[in-house]
mmCIF file of C-alpha atoms in Angstrom:
data_model
loop_
_atom_site.group_PDB
_atom_site.id
_atom_site.type_symbol
_atom_site.label_atom_id
_atom_site.label_comp_id
_atom_site.label_asym_id
_atom_site.label_seq_id
_atom_site.Cartn_x
_atom_site.Cartn_y
_atom_site.Cartn_z
ATOM 1 C CA UNK A 1 0.057 -0.030 -0.018
ATOM 2 C CA UNK A 2 2.824 2.388 0.809
ATOM 3 C CA UNK A 3 4.609 1.718 -2.606
ATOM 4 C CA UNK A 4 1.211 2.407 -4.368
ATOM 5 C CA UNK A 5 0.792 5.655 -2.416
ATOM 6 C CA UNK A 6 4.319 6.675 -3.475
ATOM 7 C CA UNK A 7 3.677 5.825 -7.131
ATOM 8 C CA UNK A 8 0.345 7.583 -7.080
ATOM 9 C CA UNK A 9 1.932 10.701 -5.526
ATOM 10 C CA UNK A 10 4.843 10.610 -8.046
ATOM 11 C CA UNK A 11 2.458 10.371 -11.011
ATOM 12 C CA UNK A 12 0.387 13.243 -9.753
ATOM 13 C CA UNK A 13 3.576 15.415 -9.386
ATOM 14 C CA UNK A 14 4.717 14.460 -12.955
ATOM 15 C CA UNK A 15 1.246 15.268 -14.394
ATOM 16 C CA UNK A 16 1.124 18.635 -12.665
ATOM 17 C CA UNK A 17 4.686 19.412 -14.089
ATOM 18 C CA UNK A 18 3.894 18.271 -17.532
ATOM 19 C CA UNK A 19 0.613 20.161 -17.624
ATOM 20 C CA UNK A 20 2.337 23.269 -16.343
ATOM 21 C CA UNK A 21 4.893 23.030 -19.226
ATOM 22 C CA UNK A 22 2.341 22.218 -21.923
ATOM 23 C CA UNK A 23 -0.186 25.011 -20.897
ATOM 24 C CA UNK A 24 2.596 27.602 -20.499
ATOM 25 C CA UNK A 25 3.564 26.791 -24.069
ATOM 26 C CA UNK A 26 -0.027 27.191 -25.207
ATOM 27 C CA UNK A 27 -0.100 30.516 -23.515
ATOM 28 C CA UNK A 28 2.692 31.712 -25.621
ATOM 29 C CA UNK A 29 1.193 30.138 -28.826
ATOM 30 C CA UNK A 30 -2.097 31.704 -28.228
ATOM 31 C CA UNK A 31 -0.478 35.139 -27.921
ATOM 32 C CA UNK A 32 1.413 34.454 -31.216
ATOM 33 C CA UNK A 33 -1.826 33.482 -33.020
ATOM 34 C CA UNK A 34 -3.467 36.582 -31.565
ATOM 35 C CA UNK A 35 -1.051 38.829 -33.470
ATOM 36 C CA UNK A 36 -1.337 36.552 -36.557
ATOM 37 C CA UNK A 37 -5.089 36.608 -36.832
ATOM 38 C CA UNK A 38 -5.147 40.433 -36.267
ATOM 39 C CA UNK A 39 -2.790 40.699 -39.195
ATOM 40 C CA UNK A 40 -4.921 38.469 -41.460
ATOM 41 C CA UNK A 41 -8.068 40.134 -40.280
ATOM 42 C CA UNK A 42 -6.707 43.482 -41.204
ATOM 43 C CA UNK A 43 -5.489 42.436 -44.582
ATOM 44 C CA UNK A 44 -8.779 40.546 -45.542
ATOM 45 C CA UNK A 45 -11.386 42.797 -43.687
ATOM 46 C CA UNK A 46 -9.431 46.047 -43.501
ATOM 47 C CA UNK A 47 -9.901 46.104 -39.699
ATOM 48 C CA UNK A 48 -9.478 43.828 -36.653
ATOM 49 C CA UNK A 49 -11.773 43.386 -33.857
ATOM 50 C CA UNK A 50 -10.671 43.493 -30.231
ATOM 51 C CA UNK A 51 -10.173 40.039 -28.782
ATOM 52 C CA UNK A 52 -10.878 38.792 -25.244
ATOM 53 C CA UNK A 53 -7.411 37.699 -24.494
ATOM 54 C CA UNK A 54 -5.856 41.103 -24.521
ATOM 55 C CA UNK A 55 -8.785 43.572 -23.926
ATOM 56 C CA UNK A 56 -12.005 41.762 -23.262
ATOM 57 C CA UNK A 57 -13.764 44.907 -21.891
ATOM 58 C CA UNK A 58 -12.861 46.751 -25.174
ATOM 59 C CA UNK A 59 -14.277 43.715 -27.061
ATOM 60 C CA UNK A 60 -17.551 43.970 -25.251
ATOM 61 C CA UNK A 61 -17.877 47.892 -25.599
ATOM 62 C CA UNK A 62 -16.691 48.086 -29.186
ATOM 63 C CA UNK A 63 -20.001 46.827 -30.445
ATOM 64 C CA UNK A 64 -21.871 49.850 -28.734
ATOM 65 C CA UNK A 65 -22.559 48.194 -25.400
ATOM 66 C CA UNK A 66 -22.276 50.062 -22.184
ATOM 67 C CA UNK A 67 -20.324 48.097 -19.592
ATOM 68 C CA UNK A 68 -20.916 48.884 -15.949
ATOM 69 C CA UNK A 69 -20.059 47.484 -12.533
ATOM 70 C CA UNK A 70 -22.506 46.843 -9.756
ATOM 71 C CA UNK A 71 -21.616 45.180 -6.475
ATOM 72 C CA UNK A 72 -18.481 43.807 -7.958
ATOM 73 C CA UNK A 73 -20.346 42.235 -10.912
ATOM 74 C CA UNK A 74 -19.989 43.163 -14.437
ATOM 75 C CA UNK A 75 -23.084 43.985 -16.398
ATOM 76 C CA UNK A 76 -24.175 45.442 -19.709
ATOM 77 C CA UNK A 77 -26.850 47.944 -20.159
ATOM 78 C CA UNK A 78 -29.945 46.543 -21.993
ATOM 79 C CA UNK A 79 -32.593 48.645 -23.716
ATOM 80 C CA UNK A 80 -36.232 47.820 -24.428
ATOM 81 C CA UNK A 81 -38.948 49.849 -25.730
ATOM 82 C CA UNK A 82 -39.813 51.262 -22.281
ATOM 83 C CA UNK A 83 -37.171 50.154 -19.824
ATOM 84 C CA UNK A 84 -33.440 50.347 -19.284
ATOM 85 C CA UNK A 85 -31.971 47.376 -17.357
ATOM 86 C CA UNK A 86 -28.718 45.752 -16.384
ATOM 87 C CA UNK A 87 -27.889 42.232 -17.531
ATOM 88 C CA UNK A 88 -25.099 40.201 -15.774
ATOM 89 C CA UNK A 89 -22.352 38.862 -17.983
ATOM 90 C CA UNK A 90 -19.658 36.251 -16.989
ATOM 91 C CA UNK A 91 -16.351 37.806 -15.924
ATOM 92 C CA UNK A 92 -14.621 35.023 -17.745
ATOM 93 C CA UNK A 93 -15.309 36.970 -20.963
ATOM 94 C CA UNK A 94 -12.574 39.505 -20.153
ATOM 95 C CA UNK A 95 -10.608 37.762 -17.295
ATOM 96 C CA UNK A 96 -8.797 34.742 -18.422
ATOM 97 C CA UNK A 97 -5.318 34.832 -16.840
ATOM 98 C CA UNK A 98 -2.474 32.793 -18.221
ATOM 99 C CA UNK A 99 -1.246 29.823 -16.203
ATOM 100 C CA UNK A 100 2.215 31.608 -15.633
ATOM 101 C CA UNK A 101 0.487 34.775 -14.321
ATOM 102 C CA UNK A 102 -1.844 32.678 -12.059
ATOM 103 C CA UNK A 103 1.101 30.659 -10.674
ATOM 104 C CA UNK A 104 3.031 33.972 -10.021
ATOM 105 C CA UNK A 105 0.009 35.480 -8.366
ATOM 106 C CA UNK A 106 -0.627 32.484 -6.094
ATOM 107 C CA UNK A 107 3.076 32.408 -5.084
ATOM 108 C CA UNK A 108 3.040 36.130 -4.073
ATOM 109 C CA UNK A 109 -0.240 35.529 -2.174
ATOM 110 C CA UNK A 110 1.394 32.712 -0.228
ATOM 111 C CA UNK A 111 4.349 34.819 0.633
ATOM 112 C CA UNK A 112 2.230 37.636 1.726
ATOM 113 C CA UNK A 113 0.188 35.200 3.950
ATOM 114 C CA UNK A 114 3.287 33.893 5.625
ATOM 115 C CA UNK A 115 4.477 37.475 6.286
ATOM 116 C CA UNK A 116 1.147 38.452 7.767
ATOM 117 C CA UNK A 117 1.142 35.390 9.950
ATOM 118 C CA UNK A 118 4.636 36.189 11.089
ATOM 119 C CA UNK A 119 3.614 39.654 12.170
ATOM 120 C CA UNK A 120 0.469 38.618 13.856
ATOM 121 C CA UNK A 121 2.467 36.367 16.210
ATOM 122 C CA UNK A 122 4.156 39.385 17.711
ATOM 123 C CA UNK A 123 1.502 42.227 17.452
ATOM 124 C CA UNK A 124 -2.216 41.911 17.492
ATOM 125 C CA UNK A 125 -4.412 44.889 16.763
ATOM 126 C CA UNK A 126 -8.180 44.883 17.067
ATOM 127 C CA UNK A 127 -10.241 47.463 15.236
ATOM 128 C CA UNK A 128 -14.012 47.573 16.135
ATOM 129 C CA UNK A 129 -14.503 49.719 13.013
ATOM 130 C CA UNK A 130 -12.934 47.472 10.590
ATOM 131 C CA UNK A 131 -14.940 44.547 11.813
ATOM 132 C CA UNK A 132 -18.315 46.203 11.199
ATOM 133 C CA UNK A 133 -19.936 44.447 8.236
ATOM 134 C CA UNK A 134 -21.370 47.111 5.977
ATOM 135 C CA UNK A 135 -24.792 46.471 4.544
ATOM 136 C CA UNK A 136 -25.064 46.056 0.786
ATOM 137 C CA UNK A 137 -27.523 48.049 -1.185
ATOM 138 C CA UNK A 138 -28.486 47.691 -4.701
ATOM 139 C CA UNK A 139 -28.847 50.816 -6.667
ATOM 140 C CA UNK A 140 -32.188 51.693 -8.136
ATOM 141 C CA UNK A 141 -32.987 54.215 -10.805
ATOM 142 C CA UNK A 142 -35.823 55.589 -12.906
ATOM 143 C CA UNK A 143 -35.131 56.363 -16.421
ATOM 144 C CA UNK A 144 -37.050 59.092 -18.307
ATOM 145 C CA UNK A 145 -38.443 58.056 -21.751
ATOM 146 C CA UNK A 146 -36.302 60.749 -23.410
ATOM 147 C CA UNK A 147 -33.237 59.323 -22.150
ATOM 148 C CA UNK A 148 -34.221 55.868 -23.342
ATOM 149 C CA UNK A 149 -34.600 57.537 -26.935
ATOM 150 C CA UNK A 150 -31.125 59.057 -26.559
ATOM 151 C CA UNK A 151 -29.534 55.824 -25.717
ATOM 152 C CA UNK A 152 -31.133 53.867 -28.559
ATOM 153 C CA UNK A 153 -28.199 54.945 -30.886
ATOM 154 C CA UNK A 154 -25.476 54.171 -28.330
ATOM 155 C CA UNK A 155 -26.793 50.634 -27.666
ATOM 156 C CA UNK A 156 -27.726 49.748 -31.210
ATOM 157 C CA UNK A 157 -24.898 47.234 -31.377
ATOM 158 C CA UNK A 158 -26.995 44.936 -29.400
ATOM 159 C CA UNK A 159 -29.256 44.080 -32.363
ATOM 160 C CA UNK A 160 -28.412 40.858 -34.122
ATOM 161 C CA UNK A 161 -26.792 41.876 -37.438
ATOM 162 C CA UNK A 162 -25.965 39.126 -39.945
ATOM 163 C CA UNK A 163 -22.246 39.395 -40.043
ATOM 164 C CA UNK A 164 -19.897 36.765 -41.400
ATOM 165 C CA UNK A 165 -15.975 36.705 -41.259
ATOM 166 C CA UNK A 166 -13.406 35.359 -43.742
ATOM 167 C CA UNK A 167 -12.729 32.393 -41.282
ATOM 168 C CA UNK A 168 -16.356 31.389 -41.172
ATOM 169 C CA UNK A 169 -17.715 28.652 -43.413
ATOM 170 C CA UNK A 170 -19.532 29.990 -46.454
ATOM 171 C CA UNK A 171 -21.676 26.993 -47.373
ATOM 172 C CA UNK A 172 -25.493 27.472 -47.700
ATOM 173 C CA UNK A 173 -26.095 25.612 -44.609
ATOM 174 C CA UNK A 174 -23.825 27.739 -42.480
ATOM 175 C CA UNK A 175 -24.936 31.135 -43.894
ATOM 176 C CA UNK A 176 -28.695 30.474 -44.499
ATOM 177 C CA UNK A 177 -29.541 32.760 -41.367
ATOM 178 C CA UNK A 178 -27.863 35.769 -43.103
ATOM 179 C CA UNK A 179 -30.228 35.786 -46.042
ATOM 180 C CA UNK A 180 -33.396 35.438 -43.908
ATOM 181 C CA UNK A 181 -35.462 38.426 -43.392
ATOM 182 C CA UNK A 182 -36.584 37.320 -39.929
ATOM 183 C CA UNK A 183 -33.873 37.053 -37.413
ATOM 184 C CA UNK A 184 -35.358 34.195 -35.289
ATOM 185 C CA UNK A 185 -34.188 30.748 -34.222
ATOM 186 C CA UNK A 186 -34.604 27.684 -36.419
ATOM 187 C CA UNK A 187 -37.671 25.781 -35.060
ATOM 188 C CA UNK A 188 -38.717 22.162 -35.917
ATOM 189 C CA UNK A 189 -42.402 21.912 -35.037
ATOM 190 C CA UNK A 190 -44.343 18.698 -35.204
ATOM 191 C CA UNK A 191 -47.860 17.819 -34.187
ATOM 192 C CA UNK A 192 -51.332 19.304 -34.838
ATOM 193 C CA UNK A 193 -51.545 22.909 -35.368
ATOM 194 C CA UNK A 194 -54.969 23.841 -33.932
ATOM 195 C CA UNK A 195 -56.055 20.777 -31.855
ATOM 196 C CA UNK A 196 -53.013 20.117 -29.692
ATOM 197 C CA UNK A 197 -53.705 19.646 -25.942
ATOM 198 C CA UNK A 198 -50.253 20.239 -24.804
ATOM 199 C CA UNK A 199 -47.041 21.970 -26.022
ATOM 200 C CA UNK A 200 -43.629 20.653 -25.328
ATOM 201 C CA UNK A 201 -40.361 22.595 -25.935
ATOM 202 C CA UNK A 202 -37.015 20.832 -26.371
ATOM 203 C CA UNK A 203 -33.862 22.675 -25.600
ATOM 204 C CA UNK A 204 -30.555 21.075 -26.547
ATOM 205 C CA UNK A 205 -27.244 21.474 -24.885
ATOM 206 C CA UNK A 206 -23.629 22.821 -25.723
ATOM 207 C CA UNK A 207 -22.165 21.947 -28.923
ATOM 208 C CA UNK A 208 -25.497 20.430 -30.208
ATOM 209 C CA UNK A 209 -28.641 21.348 -32.140
ATOM 210 C CA UNK A 210 -32.340 20.514 -32.438
ATOM 211 C CA UNK A 211 -31.147 17.261 -34.106
ATOM 212 C CA UNK A 212 -30.175 15.958 -30.663
ATOM 213 C CA UNK A 213 -34.078 15.469 -30.258
ATOM 214 C CA UNK A 214 -35.380 15.220 -33.823
ATOM 215 C CA UNK A 215 -33.122 12.308 -34.866
ATOM 216 C CA UNK A 216 -33.496 10.368 -31.577
ATOM 217 C CA UNK A 217 -36.900 11.051 -29.737
ATOM 218 C CA UNK A 218 -39.150 12.444 -32.570
ATOM 219 C CA UNK A 219 -39.109 9.354 -34.817
ATOM 220 C CA UNK A 220 -39.911 7.151 -31.821
ATOM 221 C CA UNK A 221 -42.984 9.019 -30.523
ATOM 222 C CA UNK A 222 -46.223 7.156 -30.984
ATOM 223 C CA UNK A 223 -48.997 8.532 -33.267
ATOM 224 C CA UNK A 224 -51.074 9.237 -30.193
ATOM 225 C CA UNK A 225 -48.266 11.571 -28.768
ATOM 226 C CA UNK A 226 -47.861 13.345 -32.246
ATOM 227 C CA UNK A 227 -51.672 13.776 -32.466
ATOM 228 C CA UNK A 228 -51.917 15.172 -28.898
ATOM 229 C CA UNK A 229 -48.759 17.323 -28.415
ATOM 230 C CA UNK A 230 -47.213 20.060 -30.329
ATOM 231 C CA UNK A 231 -43.431 19.409 -30.191
ATOM 232 C CA UNK A 232 -40.978 22.313 -30.693
ATOM 233 C CA UNK A 233 -37.128 21.617 -31.085
ATOM 234 C CA UNK A 234 -34.951 24.635 -31.471
ATOM 235 C CA UNK A 235 -31.437 25.433 -32.492
ATOM 236 C CA UNK A 236 -30.336 28.036 -29.800
ATOM 237 C CA UNK A 237 -28.646 31.225 -30.692
ATOM 238 C CA UNK A 238 -25.328 30.344 -32.248
ATOM 239 C CA UNK A 239 -26.095 26.761 -32.879
ATOM 240 C CA UNK A 240 -27.436 24.708 -35.928
ATOM 241 C CA UNK A 241 -29.289 26.621 -38.451
ATOM 242 C CA UNK A 242 -30.097 29.664 -36.077
ATOM 243 C CA UNK A 243 -28.360 33.055 -36.343
ATOM 244 C CA UNK A 244 -24.772 33.368 -35.258
ATOM 245 C CA UNK A 245 -24.227 37.022 -34.926
ATOM 246 C CA UNK A 246 -20.580 37.931 -34.322
ATOM 247 C CA UNK A 247 -21.472 41.010 -32.022
ATOM 248 C CA UNK A 248 -23.630 38.952 -29.623
ATOM 249 C CA UNK A 249 -22.428 38.198 -26.164
ATOM 250 C CA UNK A 250 -24.911 35.185 -26.068
ATOM 251 C CA UNK A 251 -26.073 36.155 -22.711
ATOM 252 C CA UNK A 252 -28.953 34.434 -20.810
ATOM 253 C CA UNK A 253 -31.293 37.293 -21.574
ATOM 254 C CA UNK A 254 -30.426 36.985 -25.313
ATOM 255 C CA UNK A 255 -31.183 33.367 -25.342
ATOM 256 C CA UNK A 256 -34.499 33.893 -23.604
ATOM 257 C CA UNK A 257 -35.511 36.663 -25.890
ATOM 258 C CA UNK A 258 -34.926 34.688 -28.913
ATOM 259 C CA UNK A 259 -36.760 31.629 -27.725
ATOM 260 C CA UNK A 260 -39.836 33.888 -26.850
ATOM 261 C CA UNK A 261 -39.618 35.649 -30.298
ATOM 262 C CA UNK A 262 -39.199 32.426 -32.197
ATOM 263 C CA UNK A 263 -41.558 29.952 -30.319
ATOM 264 C CA UNK A 264 -43.778 31.475 -27.710
ATOM 265 C CA UNK A 265 -45.047 34.429 -29.575
ATOM 266 C CA UNK A 266 -45.456 33.212 -33.203
ATOM 267 C CA UNK A 267 -46.826 29.867 -32.232
ATOM 268 C CA UNK A 268 -49.073 31.520 -29.581
ATOM 269 C CA UNK A 269 -47.747 29.093 -26.782
ATOM 270 C CA UNK A 270 -49.479 29.906 -23.543
ATOM 271 C CA UNK A 271 -48.476 26.919 -21.293
ATOM 272 C CA UNK A 272 -46.017 24.411 -22.108
ATOM 273 C CA UNK A 273 -43.614 21.632 -20.783
ATOM 274 C CA UNK A 274 -39.892 21.930 -21.231
ATOM 275 C CA UNK A 275 -37.444 19.037 -21.829
ATOM 276 C CA UNK A 276 -33.740 20.152 -21.708
ATOM 277 C CA UNK A 277 -30.264 18.789 -21.762
ATOM 278 C CA UNK A 278 -27.030 20.173 -20.283
ATOM 279 C CA UNK A 279 -26.696 23.873 -21.161
ATOM 280 C CA UNK A 280 -30.421 23.849 -22.115
ATOM 281 C CA UNK A 281 -31.289 23.048 -18.443
ATOM 282 C CA UNK A 282 -29.990 26.598 -17.376
ATOM 283 C CA UNK A 283 -32.152 28.063 -20.068
ATOM 284 C CA UNK A 284 -35.129 25.901 -19.005
ATOM 285 C CA UNK A 285 -34.964 27.055 -15.427
ATOM 286 C CA UNK A 286 -34.618 30.613 -16.438
ATOM 287 C CA UNK A 287 -37.751 30.337 -18.539
ATOM 288 C CA UNK A 288 -39.624 28.763 -15.668
ATOM 289 C CA UNK A 289 -38.521 31.744 -13.450
ATOM 290 C CA UNK A 290 -39.549 34.209 -16.125
ATOM 291 C CA UNK A 291 -42.838 32.449 -17.023
ATOM 292 C CA UNK A 292 -43.922 30.682 -13.698
ATOM 293 C CA UNK A 293 -47.543 30.515 -14.690
ATOM 294 C CA UNK A 294 -46.746 29.069 -18.025
ATOM 295 C CA UNK A 295 -44.348 26.342 -17.394
ATOM 296 C CA UNK A 296 -46.203 23.090 -16.464
ATOM 297 C CA UNK A 297 -43.279 20.817 -16.011
ATOM 298 C CA UNK A 298 -39.525 20.498 -16.269
ATOM 299 C CA UNK A 299 -37.507 17.465 -17.338
ATOM 300 C CA UNK A 300 -33.826 18.226 -16.981
ATOM 301 C CA UNK A 301 -31.236 15.845 -18.458
ATOM 302 C CA UNK A 302 -27.665 16.138 -16.982
ATOM 303 C CA UNK A 303 -28.138 19.670 -15.549
ATOM 304 C CA UNK A 304 -24.569 21.386 -14.780
ATOM 305 C CA UNK A 305 -24.223 22.037 -11.153
ATOM 306 C CA UNK A 306 -21.221 23.145 -9.210
ATOM 307 C CA UNK A 307 -20.879 24.287 -5.721
ATOM 308 C CA UNK A 308 -19.162 27.641 -5.404
ATOM 309 C CA UNK A 309 -17.304 28.455 -2.195
ATOM 310 C CA UNK A 310 -18.370 31.573 -0.338
ATOM 311 C CA UNK A 311 -16.699 34.683 -1.546
ATOM 312 C CA UNK A 312 -15.345 33.043 -4.726
ATOM 313 C CA UNK A 313 -16.192 34.404 -8.227
ATOM 314 C CA UNK A 314 -18.783 31.914 -9.525
ATOM 315 C CA UNK A 315 -17.931 31.987 -13.141
ATOM 316 C CA UNK A 316 -14.040 31.756 -12.608
ATOM 317 C CA UNK A 317 -14.571 28.960 -10.075
ATOM 318 C CA UNK A 318 -16.716 26.878 -12.337
ATOM 319 C CA UNK A 319 -14.392 27.492 -15.296
ATOM 320 C CA UNK A 320 -11.598 26.145 -13.316
ATOM 321 C CA UNK A 321 -13.573 23.037 -12.391
ATOM 322 C CA UNK A 322 -14.695 22.439 -15.961
ATOM 323 C CA UNK A 323 -11.421 23.315 -17.658
ATOM 324 C CA UNK A 324 -8.615 22.953 -14.914
ATOM 325 C CA UNK A 325 -5.796 23.022 -17.479
ATOM 326 C CA UNK A 326 -4.664 19.441 -17.109
ATOM 327 C CA UNK A 327 -3.459 17.082 -19.618
ATOM 328 C CA UNK A 328 -5.503 14.033 -18.393
ATOM 329 C CA UNK A 329 -8.218 13.042 -18.902
ATOM 330 C CA UNK A 330 -8.321 13.982 -22.630
ATOM 331 C CA UNK A 331 -11.840 15.523 -22.367
ATOM 332 C CA UNK A 332 -10.458 17.745 -19.710
ATOM 333 C CA UNK A 333 -7.530 18.684 -21.951
ATOM 334 C CA UNK A 334 -9.810 19.602 -24.740
ATOM 335 C CA UNK A 335 -12.226 21.652 -22.577
ATOM 336 C CA UNK A 336 -9.240 23.515 -21.185
ATOM 337 C CA UNK A 337 -8.101 24.549 -24.620
ATOM 338 C CA UNK A 338 -11.655 25.535 -25.658
ATOM 339 C CA UNK A 339 -12.213 27.638 -22.531
ATOM 340 C CA UNK A 340 -8.837 29.283 -22.057
ATOM 341 C CA UNK A 341 -7.454 29.870 -25.481
ATOM 342 C CA UNK A 342 -9.398 31.986 -27.883
ATOM 343 C CA UNK A 343 -7.066 32.087 -30.809
ATOM 344 C CA UNK A 344 -5.968 28.344 -30.658
ATOM 345 C CA UNK A 345 -9.728 27.452 -30.725
ATOM 346 C CA UNK A 346 -10.312 29.827 -33.705
ATOM 347 C CA UNK A 347 -7.353 28.032 -35.539
ATOM 348 C CA UNK A 348 -9.017 24.578 -34.846
ATOM 349 C CA UNK A 349 -12.332 25.872 -35.969
ATOM 350 C CA UNK A 350 -10.684 27.343 -39.024
ATOM 351 C CA UNK A 351 -9.299 23.851 -40.034
ATOM 352 C CA UNK A 352 -12.177 21.715 -38.971
ATOM 353 C CA UNK A 353 -15.432 23.906 -38.912
ATOM 354 C CA UNK A 354 -14.708 25.859 -42.185
ATOM 355 C CA UNK A 355 -13.783 22.734 -43.894
ATOM 356 C CA UNK A 356 -16.607 20.571 -42.470
ATOM 357 C CA UNK A 357 -18.009 19.540 -45.912
ATOM 358 C CA UNK A 358 -14.560 17.806 -46.493
ATOM 359 C CA UNK A 359 -14.430 16.115 -43.116
ATOM 360 C CA UNK A 360 -18.059 14.953 -43.610
ATOM 361 C CA UNK A 361 -17.192 13.480 -47.026
ATOM 362 C CA UNK A 362 -14.092 11.647 -45.632
ATOM 363 C CA UNK A 363 -16.024 10.447 -42.584
ATOM 364 C CA UNK A 364 -18.731 9.064 -44.917
ATOM 365 C CA UNK A 365 -16.129 7.507 -47.190
ATOM 366 C CA UNK A 366 -14.317 5.753 -44.298
ATOM 367 C CA UNK A 367 -17.551 4.497 -42.589
ATOM 368 C CA UNK A 368 -19.336 3.513 -45.866
ATOM 369 C CA UNK A 369 -21.806 6.235 -45.233
ATOM 370 C CA UNK A 370 -22.995 4.858 -41.854
#
């Protein structure tokens, strides 16, 4: 048992050392690719857009959004016809420190902690004023309608404009949404149009589409189900055949608005059941909170849940849990690259996604079209 413990500990140390070396190299590679993509963007498109690795806040505000901070959380100003609101965004959009900088920061914090502990052993100072917990208040404000009208031009970038870049695939399937006059989600609807007793909304997860449901569940539903229920399977914003606007932050609010505009309003859905998977579970819960009187039931498959320590930044903590920048297992390695390295991921998409027709042809050729 002692030998196994030593071997396990040795393997862990070697794995940590190898992960540190590999991801430090990826930090440098991502920085190089950042300048490379900016150069190509400028040559092809005569401009380059700010990226999140160097100036995420600039990338957010460059499209006309107003970025504010409230109670330590970053939010963007959202404008409707009559209201001005704040919508929370993930701080991981503009705060993704490299492995080397995180290691340096943790080392400095440890040294400071040891220094403070050493001082506290000789001198103890109590301050009643510093120990008083200050109450937190959330600012509230009323916006005049004229101010709302003035801000329309400033926050115009939040509209979903059909933009495509040189590194995007230009096939009809991938660009179909850019030629549509209505910027709504792709919806696959089945069942009776007028005599349906119930409505069911199917929401897919990350790196998926409505095909997750339509190619698995829908063909196996009985005729009784298809004649009783109206079934809606959607491609979420940025997925499948739905719009993929480059200027969207894909916030929770944007996803909910698109679902309402694409399903609930045009199909006059008053009450409905929701079946959701993975990322879709978060949206399903948000829909249930926003429409408590309309959602009749929730069926959540593999909902993501991570316990966040008190005082920790939720998004940063979860990101480190999902993508801890480790070599093993391989799924963790892939998730780490996708989450932490914007330009490496763009290079992978340039090779795979832009040329997906070639890869599909080769896959069908090798698998005999299975």
